[in-house]
Coordinates of C-alpha atoms and ligand atoms in Angstrom, one line a residue:
M1 CA 0.0 0.0 0.0
K2 CA 2.7 2.5 1.0
E3 CA 4.7 1.7 -2.1
R4 CA 1.6 2.1 -4.3
I5 CA 1.0 5.5 -2.8
A6 CA 4.7 6.5 -3.3
S7 CA 4.6 5.4 -6.9
I8 CA 1.3 7.2 -7.6
L9 CA 2.7 10.3 -6.0
S10 CA 5.9 10.3 -8.0
N11 CA 4.0 9.5 -11.2
A12 CA 1.6 12.3 -10.4
L13 CA 4.3 14.9 -9.8
E14 CA 6.0 13.9 -13.0
R15 CA 2.8 14.3 -15.0
I16 CA 2.1 17.7 -13.4
A17 CA 5.5 19.0 -14.2
A18 CA 5.1 17.9 -17.8
V19 CA 1.8 19.7 -18.4
R20 CA 1.9 22.5 -21.0
S21 CA -1.6 23.9 -20.9
M22 CA -4.4 24.8 -18.6
K23 CA -6.6 22.2 -20.3
G24 CA -3.9 19.6 -19.9
L25 CA -3.6 20.5 -16.2
E26 CA -7.3 20.0 -15.6
E27 CA -7.2 16.6 -17.4
T28 CA -4.3 15.6 -15.1
R29 CA -6.1 16.7 -12.0
V30 CA -9.1 14.5 -13.0
Y31 CA -6.8 11.7 -13.8
I32 CA -5.3 11.8 -10.3
L33 CA -7.8 13.2 -8.0
G34 CA -11.1 12.6 -9.9
K35 CA -13.7 10.0 -8.6
K36 CA -12.0 7.3 -10.6
G37 CA -8.5 8.9 -10.3
T38 CA -5.4 7.1 -9.4
L39 CA -5.2 8.4 -5.9
S40 CA -8.9 8.0 -5.3
Q41 CA -8.6 4.3 -6.3
V42 CA -5.8 3.7 -3.9
Q43 CA -7.8 5.4 -1.1
Q44 CA -10.5 2.8 -1.6
G45 CA -7.9 0.2 -0.7
M46 CA -7.8 1.6 2.9
R47 CA -10.6 -0.8 3.8
D48 CA -8.2 -3.7 3.5
V49 CA -5.4 -2.1 5.5
P50 CA -4.9 -3.8 8.9
K51 CA -6.2 -1.7 11.7
E52 CA -2.8 -0.9 13.4
E53 CA -1.4 0.4 10.1
K54 CA -4.4 2.6 9.2
P55 CA -3.2 5.8 11.0
E56 CA 0.2 5.7 9.3
V57 CA -1.1 4.8 5.8
G58 CA -3.8 7.4 6.3
R59 CA -1.2 10.1 7.1
I60 CA 0.9 9.1 4.1
L61 CA -2.2 9.3 1.9
N62 CA -3.1 12.7 3.2
E63 CA 0.5 13.9 2.7
A64 CA 0.4 12.6 -0.9
R65 CA -2.9 14.4 -1.6
G66 CA -1.5 17.6 -0.1
A67 CA 1.7 17.4 -2.2
I68 CA -0.3 16.7 -5.4
S69 CA -2.7 19.6 -4.7
A70 CA 0.2 22.0 -4.0
A71 CA 2.0 20.8 -7.2
L72 CA -1.2 21.4 -9.2
E73 CA -1.7 24.9 -7.8
Q74 CA 2.0 25.8 -8.4
R75 CA 1.8 24.6 -11.9
Q76 CA -1.4 26.5 -12.5
T77 CA 0.3 29.7 -11.3
A78 CA 3.3 29.1 -13.5
L79 CA 1.1 28.4 -16.6
Q80 CA -1.0 31.5 -16.0
A81 CA 2.1 33.7 -15.6
E82 CA 3.5 32.2 -18.9
A83 CA 0.1 32.9 -20.7
D84 CA 0.1 36.5 -19.3
R85 CA 3.6 37.1 -20.5
E86 CA 2.8 35.8 -24.0
A87 CA -0.3 37.9 -24.2
V88 CA 1.7 41.0 -23.4
T89 CA 4.6 40.3 -25.8
A90 CA 2.0 39.5 -28.6
V91 CA 0.9 43.2 -28.3
D92 CA 3.1 45.5 -30.4
L93 CA 2.9 48.7 -28.4
T94 CA 4.6 50.6 -31.2
M95 CA 1.8 49.9 -33.7
P96 CA -0.2 52.9 -34.8
G97 CA -3.7 53.1 -33.2
R98 CA -6.8 52.3 -35.1
T99 CA -8.2 55.4 -36.7
L100 CA -11.9 56.0 -37.4
P101 CA -12.7 57.5 -40.9
A102 CA -12.9 61.2 -40.4
G103 CA -14.8 63.8 -42.4
G104 CA -13.0 66.4 -44.4
I105 CA -13.7 69.9 -45.6
H106 CA -15.7 70.2 -48.8
P107 CA -13.7 71.6 -51.8
L108 CA -16.2 74.4 -52.2
T109 CA -15.6 75.4 -48.6
L110 CA -11.9 75.1 -49.1
V111 CA -11.9 77.5 -52.1
R112 CA -14.3 79.9 -50.4
D113 CA -12.1 80.2 -47.3
E114 CA -9.1 80.6 -49.5
A115 CA -10.7 83.3 -51.6
V116 CA -11.9 85.2 -48.5
R117 CA -8.5 84.9 -46.9
I118 CA -6.8 86.5 -50.0
L119 CA -9.4 89.3 -50.2
R120 CA -9.3 90.1 -46.5
R121 CA -5.6 90.4 -46.8
M122 CA -6.2 93.1 -49.4
G123 CA -8.4 95.0 -46.9
F124 CA -11.9 93.7 -47.8
A125 CA -14.2 93.1 -44.8
L126 CA -16.7 90.2 -44.6
A127 CA -20.3 91.1 -45.2
E128 CA -23.6 89.1 -45.2
G129 CA -27.0 89.4 -46.6
P130 CA -30.2 87.2 -46.6
E131 CA -30.9 84.6 -49.3
I132 CA -34.6 85.4 -49.3
E133 CA -34.7 88.9 -50.8
D134 CA -37.0 91.5 -52.1
E135 CA -37.1 93.0 -55.6
F136 CA -35.6 96.3 -54.4
H137 CA -32.3 94.7 -53.3
C138 CA -32.1 92.1 -56.1
F139 CA -33.1 94.3 -59.0
D140 CA -34.4 97.8 -58.6
A141 CA -31.5 99.3 -56.6
L142 CA -29.2 97.4 -59.0
N143 CA -30.6 99.4 -61.9
T144 CA -32.3 96.4 -63.4
P145 CA -35.5 97.6 -65.3
T146 CA -38.8 95.9 -64.7
D147 CA -38.8 94.2 -68.1
H148 CA -35.2 92.8 -67.7
P149 CA -35.2 89.0 -68.5
A150 CA -33.6 88.1 -65.2
R151 CA -36.8 89.3 -63.4
N152 CA -38.8 86.8 -65.4
E153 CA -40.6 84.0 -63.5
K154 CA -38.8 81.6 -65.8
D155 CA -35.4 82.7 -64.4
T156 CA -36.1 83.6 -60.8
F157 CA -37.7 81.7 -57.9
Y158 CA -40.5 83.9 -56.5
F159 CA -42.5 83.4 -53.4
D160 CA -46.3 84.1 -53.3
N161 CA -45.6 87.2 -51.1
G162 CA -43.5 88.8 -53.7
K163 CA -40.2 87.9 -52.1
L164 CA -37.6 85.9 -54.1
L165 CA -34.5 83.7 -53.7
R166 CA -31.7 86.0 -54.6
T167 CA -30.3 85.4 -58.1
Q168 CA -27.0 86.9 -57.3
T169 CA -25.0 88.1 -54.2
S170 CA -24.9 91.6 -55.7
T171 CA -27.8 92.3 -53.3
V172 CA -25.2 92.5 -50.5
Q173 CA -23.6 95.6 -52.3
I174 CA -26.9 97.5 -51.6
R175 CA -27.2 96.2 -48.1
A176 CA -23.6 97.1 -47.2
M177 CA -24.0 100.6 -48.6
E178 CA -27.3 101.0 -46.7
H179 CA -25.4 100.2 -43.4
L180 CA -22.0 101.7 -44.0
S181 CA -20.7 105.1 -44.9
P182 CA -18.0 105.3 -47.6
P183 CA -15.3 104.3 -48.1
V184 CA -16.7 100.7 -48.4
R185 CA -14.6 97.7 -49.1
I186 CA -16.5 94.4 -48.6
V187 CA -16.6 90.8 -49.8
S188 CA -19.6 88.5 -49.3
P189 CA -19.7 84.8 -50.2
G190 CA -23.0 83.0 -50.3
S191 CA -25.7 81.0 -52.2
A192 CA -27.6 82.3 -55.2
Y193 CA -30.6 80.7 -57.0
R194 CA -31.7 80.5 -60.6
R195 CA -34.2 78.4 -62.6
D196 CA -31.3 77.2 -64.8
D197 CA -31.2 73.7 -66.3
I198 CA -28.5 71.7 -64.6
D199 CA -25.6 70.7 -66.8
A200 CA -21.8 70.3 -66.6
T201 CA -21.3 74.0 -65.8
H202 CA -24.6 75.1 -64.3
L203 CA -26.5 74.5 -61.1
S204 CA -29.7 76.1 -59.9
V205 CA -28.3 76.6 -56.4
F206 CA -24.7 77.9 -56.6
T207 CA -22.3 80.0 -54.7
Q208 CA -20.8 83.4 -55.5
I209 CA -18.5 85.8 -53.8
E210 CA -19.3 89.4 -54.2
G211 CA -16.9 92.3 -53.8
L212 CA -17.4 96.0 -53.7
Y213 CA -14.9 98.9 -53.3
V214 CA -16.2 102.4 -53.2
N215 CA -14.0 105.5 -52.6
E216 CA -12.8 108.6 -54.3
D217 CA -11.1 108.1 -57.7
V218 CA -11.3 104.3 -58.0
T219 CA -10.4 103.3 -61.5
V220 CA -10.7 100.4 -64.0
G221 CA -7.0 99.9 -63.3
D222 CA -7.8 99.2 -59.6
L223 CA -10.4 96.8 -60.6
K224 CA -8.2 94.9 -63.1
G225 CA -5.2 94.9 -60.7
T226 CA -7.2 93.7 -57.8
L227 CA -8.9 90.8 -59.6
E228 CA -5.7 89.7 -61.5
Y229 CA -3.8 89.7 -58.2
F230 CA -6.6 87.7 -56.6
L231 CA -6.8 85.1 -59.3
K232 CA -3.0 84.6 -59.5
S233 CA -2.8 84.3 -55.7
L234 CA -5.5 81.5 -55.9
F235 CA -4.3 79.7 -59.0
G236 CA -0.6 80.6 -59.4
A237 CA 1.4 83.3 -61.1
E238 CA 1.2 81.6 -64.5
T239 CA -2.6 81.7 -64.6
A240 CA -4.1 83.0 -67.9
V241 CA -6.8 85.6 -67.3
R242 CA -8.8 87.6 -69.8
F243 CA -11.3 90.5 -69.4
R244 CA -14.1 90.6 -72.1
P245 CA -16.4 93.7 -72.4
H246 CA -19.9 92.7 -71.3
F247 CA -23.1 94.3 -70.0
F248 CA -24.5 94.4 -66.5
P249 CA -27.2 97.0 -65.5
F250 CA -25.3 97.8 -62.3
T251 CA -21.9 98.5 -63.8
E252 CA -20.6 100.7 -66.6
P253 CA -18.2 99.7 -68.2
S254 CA -18.7 96.0 -67.4
F255 CA -16.6 92.9 -68.1
E256 CA -16.7 89.2 -67.8
I257 CA -13.5 87.4 -66.6
D258 CA -12.4 84.1 -68.1
V259 CA -9.7 81.8 -66.7
L260 CA -8.1 79.0 -68.7
L261 CA -9.2 75.6 -67.3
Q262 CA -6.7 72.9 -67.8
A263 CA -8.5 69.6 -66.8
A264 CA -6.5 66.4 -67.1
G265 CA -7.0 64.7 -70.5
Q266 CA -8.9 67.7 -72.0
A267 CA -8.0 70.5 -74.2
P268 CA -7.5 73.8 -72.3
K269 CA -10.8 75.8 -72.2
W270 CA -11.7 79.4 -71.3
I271 CA -14.2 79.3 -68.4
E272 CA -16.2 82.3 -67.4
I273 CA -15.8 82.8 -63.7
A274 CA -16.9 86.3 -62.9
G275 CA -18.7 89.5 -63.9
C276 CA -17.3 92.9 -62.8
G277 CA -17.3 96.5 -63.6
M278 CA -17.3 100.1 -62.4
V279 CA -20.4 100.7 -60.3
N280 CA -23.1 102.5 -62.3
P281 CA -23.9 105.9 -60.8
A282 CA -27.5 104.9 -60.9
V283 CA -26.8 102.3 -58.1
F284 CA -25.2 105.1 -55.9
E285 CA -28.3 107.2 -56.6
A286 CA -30.7 104.5 -55.6
V287 CA -28.8 104.0 -52.3
D288 CA -28.6 107.7 -51.5
R289 CA -32.3 108.1 -52.3
E290 CA -33.2 105.1 -50.0
K291 CA -31.0 106.5 -47.2
G292 CA -32.0 110.2 -47.8
T293 CA -28.3 111.1 -47.9
R294 CA -25.8 112.2 -50.6
E295 CA -23.0 110.0 -49.3
Y296 CA -22.3 108.1 -52.5
G297 CA -22.9 110.7 -55.1
G298 CA -19.7 111.7 -56.8
L299 CA -17.8 108.6 -55.6
T300 CA -16.5 105.8 -57.9
G301 CA -16.1 102.1 -57.2
F302 CA -15.8 98.7 -58.7
A303 CA -17.7 95.6 -58.0
F304 CA -17.4 91.9 -58.9
G305 CA -19.3 88.6 -58.6
I306 CA -17.3 85.4 -58.8
G307 CA -18.7 81.9 -59.2
L308 CA -17.2 79.8 -56.5
E309 CA -18.0 76.4 -58.1
R310 CA -16.2 77.6 -61.2
L311 CA -13.2 78.6 -59.1
A312 CA -13.1 75.1 -57.6
M313 CA -13.3 73.6 -61.0
I314 CA -10.3 75.5 -62.3
R315 CA -8.4 75.1 -59.0
W316 CA -8.6 71.3 -59.2
G317 CA -9.3 70.6 -62.9
I318 CA -12.9 69.3 -62.1
R319 CA -14.6 68.8 -65.4
D320 CA -18.2 68.6 -64.2
I321 CA -19.8 71.0 -61.7
R322 CA -22.3 68.4 -60.6
L323 CA -19.5 66.5 -58.8
L324 CA -19.6 69.3 -56.2
I325 CA -23.1 68.6 -55.1
E326 CA -23.3 64.8 -55.4
N327 CA -21.4 64.0 -52.2
D328 CA -19.7 61.0 -53.7
A329 CA -17.1 59.9 -51.1
R330 CA -14.8 58.7 -53.8
F331 CA -14.7 62.3 -55.2
L332 CA -14.6 64.1 -51.8
D333 CA -11.9 61.8 -50.3
Q334 CA -9.4 63.4 -52.8
F335 CA -9.6 66.7 -50.9
Q336 CA -8.7 65.3 -47.5
A337 CA -5.9 67.2 -46.0
Ligands
LIG401 N1 -24.2 89.5 -60.3 C1 -23.6 89.1 -61.6 C2 -24.1 87.7 -62.0 O1 -24.6 87.0 -61.1 C3 -22.1 89.1 -61.5 C4 -21.6 90.5 -61.3 C5 -21.3 91.2 -62.4 C6 -21.4 91.0 -60.1 C7 -20.8 92.5 -62.3 C8 -20.9 92.3 -59.9 C9 -20.6 93.0 -61.0 O2 -20.7 92.8 -58.7 O3 -20.1 94.2 -60.9 O4 -24.0 87.4 -63.1

């Protein structure tokens, strides 16, 4: 009996020492201490041990159980420590963290902010006006006669109450002069609305940036120099810019400005990006009449209205204006900083 216990003990300790995994350790525990385990079986043999030897055999048996339990526990601690060590060394702490996809700034916003930054550096202050306008600010004060085609229901969105969605940011010229005394030097980016058919270069909701400079002795030279400097700051010194004579009711003389668009895989093309001109004295008169002053009479000034979508198209060689409103992530991802 004593020898059997000794051999079971040494066999058990050997097995425990050889175990490599938690699962193996549990199997070993059952193999030795389980109901039908090796030690449990030998314990059943106690019945046949002569009475006078029972205390001694019992003690040996208990010692063996204690030693085995201690060995199991020790092995478990060692295996756990090993597993912990492995778990830690499997983590590469120098690896970059997981990043969530982040939104970016829309190209139209990028070009608007850049345009405003350049113009503010030149001394223009930021001005604002409402998108729901009246005929006075959108047409009358801008010297646009009642029968002008732009005032047609076919071209302008009217509300039932006679108000309208502004067809141009030129409305802010009037609002700025109503609130400020000359000299005035403002820029105003914002939305404009027209009942245009949508195609590769037209949207019915689009964005303009309006500019107005009024002072004594402002000349066409100032206008041309300012806008050329602005466009070259935005697109680079090599940018080709041309001024074409045109007509606007609120300026005289008036011009349209074209910039050469060089889109990848396409022949270079002149794109009209802005209207501009010397403020028509009739506009100053309308403001003075409205204010009951003579602040603007006798002054000169220039004004311009630039299409921001067009600027973005030239800036990045975008061939279709509709890409700017479709919110296709494959397109927008290209502008991530
Ligand atoms: N408002 C004009 C348009 O939407 C653009 C324009 C032309 C603005 C001449 C001006 C200007 O300020 O002087 O077509």
